Amino acid sequence: MTLPAIGRRLARSLLGWSLVWSLAVAAAVWLAAKDEAVELLDDTLMSSAEVLASLMVDLPAAVAAPPARVTVVTDHGSGRFAWQVVGPQGQLLVRSSLAPAQPWVLLQQPGFGVAGTWRLYALALGAGGRVLYVGQTFEERYEAQADIALSAALAALALGLLGHVWLRARVSHELAPLNRLSQRLSGYDPLAAGASLGAAEREELQPVQAAIDELARRLARRVAHERAFTAHAAHALRTPLAGIDAQLAVALREAPATLQPRLQRVRDAAGRLQRVVAALLALFRSGVELQPQPVDLGTLLARLPADGLQVEVPAGATLVADPDLLTAALVNLLDNAVRHGAHRVRVSLPRPGQVRLEDDGPGVPAERRIALQQALDAQAYEGRMGLGLMLADMVARSHGGRLLLPPTAAGFAAELHLAP
Amino acid sequence: MRLLLIEDDDILGEGLRDYLRAEGHGVDWCRRLADAAAYRGEPYDGLLVDWQLPDGSGLDWLREQRHRGDTTPALMLTARDRLSDRIQGLDSGADDYLVKPFAPEELAARLRAITRRVSGGTAARRRFGEVEIDLAARSATVGGVPADLTAREWAVLEALVLRAGRIVAKTDLERLVLGFESELASNALEVHVSALRRKLGRELIDTVRGLGYRVGVPQ
């Protein structure tokens, strides 16, 4: 499952916000620019009319009189405006070439008005009743308005997008200390001497780092206690166990023949107790200081007590494991085999990092084997199995793997997987 | 062999002492490092030292002994079984390292192995003419025929074989065989030596008048 990421969420929000902001600003600019453009165009229309009027006040009387023909003045300007001079009776006197041939007589009053597709400004030309009309097509006006508004809106949109890019860069820059903290954490060993995450890079990270450092200190204290306890327990348990064995060895020599089998059984039991204690102590330390190294299985198994069990190991079989923990697991698996009536155990390495022990004992029914496997998978050992399988599973798990009980044609098989 | 055992645990100390004595070794057992000082200068074949003792570290004590020039083979006994502990133990002058709990049989075998190494070679069998001595099996044969030796006789023979080519003073030999805790009758050593000569042949053990006994260099 992918969790929501602060960076991604912020980036998405920023993108959304930037778009909305840009569009809103663009719309506002569009509206404002459009109104301004109308005013500007009207001002220009009026100015143009006034300039033209000042030029036309001194037109010859011929122009003032109703002409036989309308004079058409060729427009050399930009073509943005057209104009007409209309007589007192509404007759067209003079017009620019772009102006329509029909007189604009709709406006009785000087000022702005509309005639068809034209926006007009009317101005009285002298006292003769003549009116000067200066017009501009709405098409022309809309085009100008759109040009202005579009440029303004585009500029706002571009600014918005630039802002988005900049903010995104800021966000990733501001989140970088969080990434660096993650990296530092991944290489952080709270049990190392003087371990610390160092100074926080940001104020917000300070309480997080302080909490982690405190947690690490508590963990280190606890591990130190456990180590001290293990060392103490080791000494307290190992010495009397060695003493019991030495005393029993002497007693076996001195005791009458009738007592010897009984003493030997006590010594065997003491031996098993020793192995269990050693395995428990090794396991107690596991995970805290796993020391994996290449282990020669043949050499290791040859050293283990197997009580008459014939152990077959392929020559040169090696695997990488913590030798003490592997010994603890194997001793217990071999001990299991002996107690369940096996005489021979075949050891093999199905894959690198895996050891398989297959014995010639009576084995267990399939349902029991499946139930054991389920209990191992769930790590629900209590009351479900003996110490041997539990220890072997815990050893495998401390190496990152687990114990499997695969089906076999005969006997019982256990596979130690020392890696995932 | 004469051995110095420094072990504070009563059950283990007593068990080891009795086991090793039954094997025919002379064992001096002390519970503290302070008591071990009394044995300084004694000719031991091996030292068995517990690491953690009530009055200090057996490892420090051993280091100090090595510093004084004492090269007696030493076996550390300890409940500490971490790799770093084992390395530290061996680097500090121990010839071998045994983690508790251990079987006394293994301790005896390791002791034989380290003393063999010191007395010239790792081979357990030494040959002196017709006589072959197996230090691991603790047996002797003459011309292939096993000789029946008592524990004391074996102890005397072993002490001499481990010092083959060197003269061993009578008093040293007595101490090597028995340690301080038991006393030999005044002529007991002579009795054992003559028994050995009777069983293994007269040529094996030389008497160096006024100095002690010696066996030759093995072939």
XYZ file of C-alpha atoms in Angstrom:
639
model
C 0.000 0.000 0.000
C 1.339 3.433 -0.936
C 0.934 5.970 1.818
C 0.111 9.596 1.042
C 3.349 11.544 0.591
C 3.681 15.058 1.976
C 5.709 16.168 -1.038
C 3.280 14.743 -3.582
C 0.242 16.086 -1.757
C 1.749 19.554 -1.456
C 2.750 19.500 -5.124
C -0.774 18.500 -6.143
C -2.346 21.174 -3.948
C 0.060 23.744 -5.321
C -0.713 22.790 -8.894
C -4.463 23.028 -8.246
C -4.093 26.283 -6.372
C -1.826 27.766 -9.047
C -4.299 26.881 -11.804
C -7.285 28.323 -9.931
C -5.320 31.413 -8.978
C -4.013 31.931 -12.507
C -7.464 31.499 -14.035
C -9.067 33.819 -11.495
C -6.419 36.460 -11.994
C -6.603 36.013 -15.750
C -10.403 36.416 -15.652
C -10.166 39.499 -13.446
C -7.518 40.989 -15.709
C -9.637 40.110 -18.742
C -12.681 41.902 -17.369
C -10.724 44.928 -16.184
C -8.769 45.176 -19.418
C -11.946 44.891 -21.479
C -13.646 47.810 -19.674
C -10.492 49.843 -19.838
C -10.184 49.089 -23.546
C -13.773 50.297 -24.218
C -13.054 53.539 -22.391
C -9.746 53.923 -24.167
C -11.311 53.324 -27.577
C -14.127 55.782 -26.825
C -11.578 58.385 -25.731
C -9.662 57.832 -28.922
C -12.873 58.106 -30.940
C -13.735 61.368 -29.245
C -10.208 62.781 -29.629
C -10.163 61.824 -33.281
C -13.535 63.556 -33.779
C -12.284 66.698 -32.076
C -9.102 66.796 -34.152
C -11.103 66.238 -37.370
C -13.658 68.867 -36.368
C -10.979 71.454 -35.717
C -9.671 70.793 -39.222
C -13.114 70.955 -40.809
C -14.439 74.165 -39.265
C -12.956 76.143 -42.147
C -14.308 73.955 -44.927
C -15.413 75.898 -47.999
C -19.025 76.931 -48.260
C -19.447 74.524 -51.102
C -19.131 71.849 -48.668
C -21.548 73.614 -46.461
C -24.117 73.810 -49.250
C -25.967 70.733 -50.341
C -23.709 69.265 -53.036
C -24.763 67.520 -56.154
C -22.422 64.711 -55.173
C -21.019 63.460 -51.988
C -17.305 64.025 -51.728
C -15.430 60.884 -50.815
C -12.133 61.494 -49.145
C -9.675 58.688 -49.484
C -8.577 57.542 -46.123
C -4.855 57.214 -45.840
C -4.898 56.559 -42.139
C -4.737 53.380 -40.322
C -8.235 52.511 -41.272
C -9.297 52.289 -37.667
C -11.794 55.139 -37.994
C -14.300 56.325 -40.585
C -16.087 59.625 -40.618
C -18.985 61.507 -42.249
C -20.104 65.084 -42.316
C -23.894 65.274 -42.421
C -25.835 68.424 -43.309
C -28.675 69.976 -41.295
C -31.236 68.066 -43.359
C -29.563 64.799 -42.845
C -27.872 64.791 -46.195
C -24.405 63.258 -46.420
C -21.896 65.921 -47.350
C -18.471 64.342 -47.069
C -17.275 60.927 -45.911
C -14.076 58.988 -45.616
C -13.688 56.084 -47.979
C -14.270 53.542 -45.247
C -17.484 55.158 -44.067
C -20.822 53.817 -45.405
C -22.599 55.736 -48.193
C -25.700 56.188 -46.033
C -25.566 59.081 -43.640
C -25.388 58.450 -39.928
C -28.268 60.580 -38.897
C -29.415 58.686 -35.952
C -27.741 60.918 -33.507
C -29.457 64.213 -32.955
C -27.309 65.120 -30.044
C -23.551 65.366 -30.012
C -22.086 62.430 -28.150
C -21.739 58.692 -28.436
C -24.143 56.435 -30.155
C -24.574 53.286 -32.157
C -25.512 52.846 -35.791
C -25.667 49.282 -36.983
C -22.199 47.786 -36.665
C -20.671 51.159 -35.863
C -19.862 52.928 -32.677
C -20.122 56.635 -33.362
C -19.221 59.923 -31.859
C -21.093 62.973 -33.128
C -19.809 66.517 -32.936
C -21.487 69.721 -34.213
C -19.339 71.268 -36.894
C -19.661 75.056 -36.563
C -23.018 76.733 -36.325
C -24.340 75.620 -39.735
C -26.083 72.582 -38.420
C -23.521 70.247 -39.838
C -22.553 67.245 -37.750
C -19.307 65.357 -37.890
C -19.633 61.636 -37.160
C -16.538 59.628 -36.397
C -17.146 55.866 -36.247
C -15.419 52.684 -35.546
C -16.781 49.209 -36.316
C -17.573 47.025 -33.350
C -15.531 44.286 -34.989
C -12.485 46.511 -34.872
C -13.209 47.433 -31.268
C -13.701 43.849 -30.166
C -10.486 42.838 -31.836
C -8.561 45.514 -29.985
C -10.286 44.599 -26.704
C -9.503 40.917 -27.173
C -5.858 41.662 -27.966
C -5.397 43.630 -24.785
C -7.358 41.256 -22.577
C -5.704 38.147 -23.953
C -2.189 39.502 -23.460
C -3.021 40.503 -19.919
C -4.647 37.155 -19.142
C -1.757 35.223 -20.654
C 0.715 37.238 -18.645
C -1.222 36.416 -15.448
C -1.405 32.749 -16.363
C 2.335 32.591 -17.103
C 3.086 34.287 -13.799
C 0.871 31.756 -12.033
C 2.641 28.824 -13.649
C 6.073 30.278 -12.951
C 4.971 30.689 -9.335
C 3.935 27.058 -9.296
C 7.320 25.881 -10.523
C 9.095 28.027 -7.983
C 6.857 26.876 -5.100
C 7.366 23.255 -6.083
C 11.110 23.706 -5.990
C 10.733 25.361 -2.568
C 8.632 22.487 -1.268
C 11.140 19.859 -2.350
C 13.969 21.978 -0.948
C 12.159 22.338 2.384
C 11.401 18.607 2.513
C 15.053 17.688 1.836
C 16.044 17.744 5.557
C 13.335 15.107 6.117
C 14.947 12.903 3.464
C 18.381 13.486 4.972
C 16.995 12.535 8.391
C 15.643 9.283 6.913
C 19.071 8.520 5.463
C 20.775 9.248 8.769
C 18.233 7.054 10.546
C 18.837 4.127 8.221
C 22.517 4.151 9.156
C 21.851 4.841 12.828
C 22.920 2.214 15.355
C 21.561 3.204 18.759
C 23.805 0.607 20.408
C 27.025 2.065 18.991
C 29.118 4.043 21.453
C 28.126 7.728 21.492
C 25.398 7.179 18.931
C 23.416 10.331 18.166
C 21.442 11.670 15.256
C 23.267 14.984 15.548
C 21.757 18.477 15.476
C 18.330 18.915 13.880
C 18.283 20.860 10.606
C 14.826 22.347 11.114
C 12.890 23.483 14.135
C 10.044 21.067 13.347
C 12.464 18.117 13.240
C 13.939 18.910 16.635
C 11.202 17.182 18.717
C 11.216 14.194 16.338
C 14.983 13.759 16.657
C 14.876 14.318 20.379
C 12.206 11.605 20.674
C 14.229 9.193 18.522
C 17.386 9.864 20.530
C 15.477 9.280 23.755
C 14.028 6.042 22.380
C 17.524 4.950 21.326
C 18.899 5.745 24.774
C 16.143 3.685 26.395
C 16.789 0.824 23.970
C 20.536 0.952 24.586
C 19.971 0.948 28.353
C 17.683 -2.021 28.050
C 20.095 -3.937 25.828
C 22.909 -3.153 28.266
C 20.784 -4.564 31.094
C 19.973 -7.650 29.078
C 23.612 -8.150 28.189
C 24.627 -7.775 31.802
C 21.901 -10.226 32.776
C 23.001 -12.734 30.111
C 26.611 -12.506 31.198
C 25.561 -12.972 34.795
C 23.148 -15.788 33.973
C 25.784 -17.419 31.800
C 28.287 -17.439 34.618
C 25.706 -18.453 37.194
C 24.447 -21.372 35.087
C 27.549 -22.527 33.240
C 29.865 -23.003 36.201
C 27.604 -25.301 38.269
C 26.707 -27.241 35.125
C 30.406 -27.855 34.475
C 30.785 -28.743 38.155
C 27.923 -31.264 38.008
C 29.523 -32.893 34.983
C 32.958 -33.075 36.609
C 31.503 -34.514 39.829
C 29.500 -37.077 37.869
C 32.597 -38.045 35.875
C 34.456 -38.702 39.135
C 31.446 -40.501 40.643
C 31.213 -42.734 37.581
C 34.798 -43.841 38.145
C 34.371 -44.440 41.829
C 30.859 -45.935 41.919
C 30.266 -49.664 42.010
C 29.250 -51.237 38.702
C 25.596 -51.524 39.760
C 25.300 -47.765 40.166
C 27.107 -46.836 36.990
C 24.219 -47.035 34.451
C 22.118 -44.847 36.727
C 24.907 -42.315 37.118
C 25.510 -42.389 33.355
C 21.840 -41.545 32.777
C 22.108 -38.629 35.186
C 25.207 -37.480 33.311
C 23.415 -37.727 29.951
C 20.527 -35.682 31.315
C 22.973 -33.119 32.672
C 24.541 -33.020 29.216
C 21.193 -32.253 27.639
C 20.539 -29.583 30.214
C 23.885 -28.047 29.286
C 22.977 -27.937 25.615
C 19.568 -26.425 26.272
C 21.057 -23.759 28.527
C 23.739 -22.977 25.953
C 21.098 -22.732 23.226
C 18.851 -20.507 25.345
C 21.703 -18.196 26.206
C 22.797 -18.038 22.576
C 19.235 -17.283 21.540
C 18.842 -14.640 24.192
C 21.725 -12.809 22.568
C 20.505 -13.356 19.025
C 19.469 -10.322 17.061
C 21.527 -8.189 19.363
C 24.854 -9.348 18.061
C 24.464 -11.807 15.258
C 27.911 -12.733 13.915
C 27.387 -14.513 10.612
C 30.407 -16.164 9.020
C 31.060 -19.109 6.698
C 30.529 -22.317 8.690
C 31.742 -25.752 7.603
C 28.761 -27.993 8.365
C 30.786 -31.210 8.480
C 33.196 -29.836 11.083
C 30.414 -28.298 13.127
C 28.217 -31.415 13.144
C 31.177 -33.662 13.964
C 31.635 -31.706 17.186
C 28.003 -31.998 18.245
C 26.875 -34.756 20.602
C 24.602 -37.038 18.618
C 24.125 -39.970 21.024
C 24.590 -42.834 18.596
C 22.962 -40.979 15.716
C 24.602 -41.451 12.334
C 24.848 -38.025 10.728
C 25.617 -37.839 6.999
C 26.914 -34.511 5.745
C 27.949 -33.858 2.132
C 31.655 -33.024 1.880
C 32.495 -29.343 1.786
C 29.008 -28.208 2.809
C 29.277 -24.631 4.047
C 26.831 -21.874 4.769
C 26.936 -18.402 6.200
C 25.462 -18.255 9.707
C 26.216 -17.317 13.276
C 28.078 -20.477 14.365
C 26.845 -20.411 17.970
C 23.215 -19.984 16.987
C 23.440 -22.543 14.198
C 24.982 -24.979 16.696
C 22.117 -24.343 19.103
C 19.548 -25.002 16.366
C 21.261 -28.138 15.024
C 21.901 -29.611 18.480
C 18.222 -29.307 19.245
C 17.100 -30.750 15.911
C 19.480 -33.719 16.332
C 18.316 -34.153 19.919
C 14.718 -34.225 18.633
C 15.627 -36.893 16.076
C 17.246 -39.077 18.750
C 14.318 -38.701 21.122
C 11.867 -39.594 18.373
C 13.691 -42.817 17.599
C 15.784 -41.909 14.554
C 19.127 -43.640 13.945
C 20.276 -41.772 10.899
C 20.043 -38.132 9.829
C 20.830 -37.001 6.310
C 21.961 -33.381 6.049
C 21.722 -31.522 2.754
C 21.809 -27.963 1.425
C 18.834 -27.608 -0.957
C 19.729 -23.990 -1.706
C 22.355 -21.524 -0.494
C 21.482 -20.492 3.054
C 19.275 -23.541 3.652
C 20.000 -26.701 5.639
C 17.739 -29.722 5.472
C 17.805 -32.485 8.091
C 15.942 -35.648 7.194
C 15.809 -38.538 9.645
C 14.743 -42.171 9.404
C 12.481 -42.016 12.460
C 8.746 -42.734 12.438
C 7.963 -39.103 11.540
C 4.646 -37.433 12.399
C 1.174 -37.698 10.802
C 0.491 -35.145 8.064
C -2.109 -33.246 10.146
C 0.334 -32.902 13.022
C 3.072 -31.699 10.663
C 0.746 -29.094 9.135
C -0.392 -27.951 12.579
C 3.250 -27.613 13.660
C 4.064 -25.614 10.535
C 1.117 -23.297 11.154
C 2.223 -22.739 14.735
C 5.772 -22.007 13.499
C 4.475 -19.588 10.851
C 2.429 -17.745 13.454
C 5.284 -17.958 15.991
C 2.687 -19.372 18.397
C 5.065 -21.812 20.041
C 3.583 -22.001 23.516
C 2.251 -25.460 24.284
C 2.227 -26.389 20.591
C 5.715 -27.874 20.228
C 8.885 -28.781 22.061
C 11.810 -26.493 22.721
C 13.793 -27.944 19.807
C 11.587 -26.731 16.938
C 10.944 -23.430 18.657
C 14.656 -22.791 19.110
C 15.436 -23.786 15.541
C 12.714 -21.452 14.250
C 13.923 -18.588 16.417
C 17.491 -19.118 15.207
C 16.301 -19.106 11.593
C 14.234 -15.974 12.217
C 17.156 -14.192 13.858
C 18.950 -14.754 10.532
C 15.956 -13.337 8.646
C 14.530 -16.717 7.612
C 12.311 -19.394 9.186
C 11.931 -23.102 9.857
C 9.997 -25.254 7.406
C 8.742 -28.791 7.971
C 8.398 -30.140 4.419
C 6.541 -33.393 3.755
C 8.721 -36.489 3.300
C 8.108 -40.035 2.120
C 9.424 -41.374 5.426
C 10.793 -39.970 8.669
C 10.802 -36.328 9.608
C 12.372 -33.405 7.769
C 13.202 -29.936 8.982
C 14.577 -27.139 6.806
C 16.377 -24.207 8.338
C 16.087 -21.235 5.988
C 18.630 -18.712 7.154
C 17.603 -15.991 4.701
C 14.198 -14.705 3.502
C 51.390 -33.931 34.993
C 51.440 -31.395 37.727
C 48.718 -28.869 37.349
C 47.695 -25.643 39.021
C 43.936 -25.168 39.034
C 42.561 -21.740 39.946
C 38.766 -22.015 40.219
C 36.553 -20.415 42.826
C 33.519 -22.654 42.393
C 33.670 -25.482 44.958
C 31.690 -28.072 43.018
C 33.627 -27.517 39.803
C 37.028 -27.083 41.483
C 36.673 -30.174 43.581
C 35.226 -32.194 40.696
C 38.073 -31.235 38.370
C 40.728 -31.801 41.019
C 39.428 -35.283 41.790
C 38.923 -36.134 38.135
C 42.439 -35.052 37.181
C 43.966 -36.808 40.180
C 42.164 -39.970 39.211
C 43.781 -39.517 35.797
C 47.123 -39.601 37.583
C 47.905 -35.885 37.614
C 49.164 -33.907 40.566
C 46.708 -31.078 41.089
C 47.083 -28.003 43.279
C 43.757 -26.282 43.596
C 43.293 -22.735 44.820
C 40.203 -20.604 44.850
C 41.789 -17.180 44.600
C 44.566 -15.500 42.681
C 46.102 -14.429 46.004
C 46.455 -18.100 46.949
C 48.065 -18.872 43.597
C 51.004 -16.641 44.537
C 52.112 -19.298 47.029
C 52.747 -21.668 44.112
C 54.920 -19.256 42.188
C 58.094 -20.883 40.911
C 56.715 -24.413 41.161
C 57.360 -26.553 38.071
C 53.884 -26.963 36.606
C 53.040 -28.722 33.382
C 49.846 -26.842 32.948
C 47.729 -24.030 34.374
C 43.944 -24.190 34.492
C 42.653 -20.698 35.169
C 39.107 -19.462 35.559
C 38.615 -16.056 33.955
C 36.386 -14.496 36.599
C 37.730 -14.967 40.115
C 36.630 -13.292 43.347
C 39.838 -11.272 43.638
C 40.421 -10.384 40.002
C 40.659 -11.494 36.422
C 42.387 -14.781 35.649
C 43.262 -13.335 32.270
C 45.137 -10.403 33.832
C 46.914 -12.842 36.145
C 47.969 -14.961 33.181
C 49.151 -11.908 31.275
C 51.265 -11.007 34.281
C 52.722 -14.514 34.430
C 53.629 -14.316 30.755
C 55.207 -10.947 31.384
C 57.413 -12.580 34.047
C 58.576 -15.080 31.459
C 56.457 -18.026 32.602
C 55.703 -20.176 29.552
C 53.727 -22.938 31.294
C 50.901 -24.087 28.999
C 47.671 -22.481 30.169
C 44.049 -23.324 29.592
C 41.471 -20.652 30.344
C 38.178 -21.828 31.799
C 35.336 -19.422 31.339
C 31.649 -18.868 31.080
C 32.275 -16.138 28.525
C 31.701 -17.525 25.086
C 31.520 -14.514 22.810
C 33.860 -14.434 19.855
C 35.536 -11.276 21.184
C 36.083 -12.984 24.559
C 37.636 -16.031 22.938
C 39.961 -13.868 20.867
C 40.923 -11.770 23.870
C 41.589 -14.906 25.919
C 43.872 -16.462 23.333
C 45.672 -13.180 22.660
C 46.413 -12.683 26.333
C 48.620 -15.721 26.611
C 46.204 -18.628 26.973
C 47.176 -21.680 24.920
C 43.605 -22.833 24.727
C 40.192 -21.786 25.851
C 37.373 -23.907 27.214
C 33.871 -22.553 27.605
C 31.807 -23.778 30.531
C 30.028 -26.106 30.711
C 32.528 -28.681 29.443
C 33.135 -32.349 30.054
C 36.226 -33.084 32.163
C 37.253 -35.585 29.488
C 37.552 -32.724 26.997
C 39.494 -30.636 29.479
C 41.960 -33.499 30.017
C 42.350 -34.011 26.259
C 42.952 -30.316 25.616
C 45.454 -30.240 28.452
C 47.337 -33.125 26.891
C 47.261 -31.374 23.519
C 48.712 -28.099 24.788
C 51.397 -29.792 26.894
C 52.406 -31.961 23.916
C 52.787 -28.861 21.807
C 55.130 -27.351 24.380
C 57.162 -30.510 24.852
C 58.046 -30.756 21.187
C 55.446 -31.517 18.633
C 51.768 -32.232 18.431
C 52.127 -35.976 17.870
C 50.726 -37.963 20.766
C 53.036 -40.941 20.146
C 56.692 -40.775 21.136
C 59.132 -43.544 20.417
C 62.175 -44.399 22.542
C 63.783 -47.489 20.990
C 61.478 -50.410 21.600
C 59.239 -48.341 23.824
C 56.348 -46.392 22.337
C 54.440 -43.974 24.500
C 51.004 -42.681 23.523
C 50.354 -39.499 25.490
C 46.748 -39.252 24.301
C 45.797 -42.835 25.083
C 47.952 -42.745 28.227
C 49.514 -46.045 27.346
C 52.969 -47.505 26.707
C 54.013 -50.516 24.663
C 57.316 -52.369 24.558
C 57.943 -53.983 21.209
C 54.228 -53.696 20.483
C 53.229 -55.354 23.768
C 51.166 -53.104 26.071
C 52.774 -52.422 29.445
C 50.500 -52.404 32.473
C 51.251 -49.190 34.376
C 49.652 -47.839 37.535
C 48.384 -44.259 37.578
C 51.411 -43.133 39.638
C 53.862 -44.908 37.358
C 52.221 -43.292 34.358
C 52.433 -39.887 36.027
C 56.190 -40.306 36.599
C 56.715 -41.518 33.038
C 54.630 -38.694 31.547
C 56.477 -36.046 33.545
C 59.801 -37.371 32.221
C 58.595 -37.840 28.633
C 57.207 -34.298 28.515
C 60.711 -33.145 29.537
C 62.564 -35.598 27.318
C 66.265 -34.811 27.014
C 66.251 -32.731 30.204
C 67.274 -33.770 33.716
C 64.370 -33.622 36.148
C 65.373 -33.237 39.787
C 63.921 -35.770 42.207
C 62.172 -33.145 44.266
C 60.691 -31.585 41.116
C 59.554 -34.982 39.929
C 57.857 -35.657 43.250
C 56.040 -32.345 43.017
C 55.183 -32.908 39.392
C 53.601 -36.210 40.179
C 51.721 -35.298 43.292
C 51.475 -31.643 43.984
C 51.624 -30.316 47.517
C 48.570 -31.913 48.879
C 49.746 -35.494 49.140
C 53.064 -36.650 50.472
C 55.009 -39.470 48.954
C 56.737 -41.948 51.182
C 60.450 -41.151 51.258
C 61.446 -43.779 48.741
C 58.193 -43.897 46.752
C 59.677 -42.206 43.690
C 62.511 -44.710 43.496
C 59.944 -47.498 43.772
C 57.941 -46.080 40.830
C 61.054 -45.537 38.722
C 62.281 -49.069 39.299
C 58.833 -50.432 38.461
C 58.904 -48.449 35.187
C 62.374 -49.832 34.389
C 61.143 -53.329 35.080
C 58.127 -52.887 32.811
C 59.633 -50.778 30.019
C 63.313 -51.752 30.054
C 66.294 -50.392 31.923
C 67.502 -48.124 29.106
C 64.489 -45.787 29.073
C 65.162 -43.836 32.266
C 68.710 -42.709 33.151
C 69.659 -41.820 36.673
C 71.923 -38.769 36.699
C 73.657 -39.156 39.998
C 72.971 -36.413 42.481
C 70.749 -34.525 40.001
C 67.733 -36.582 39.050
C 66.276 -38.617 36.222
C 66.110 -38.218 32.469
C 64.666 -39.923 29.409
C 66.418 -39.466 26.099
C 65.217 -37.508 23.125
C 62.460 -39.465 21.315
C 63.413 -40.941 17.943
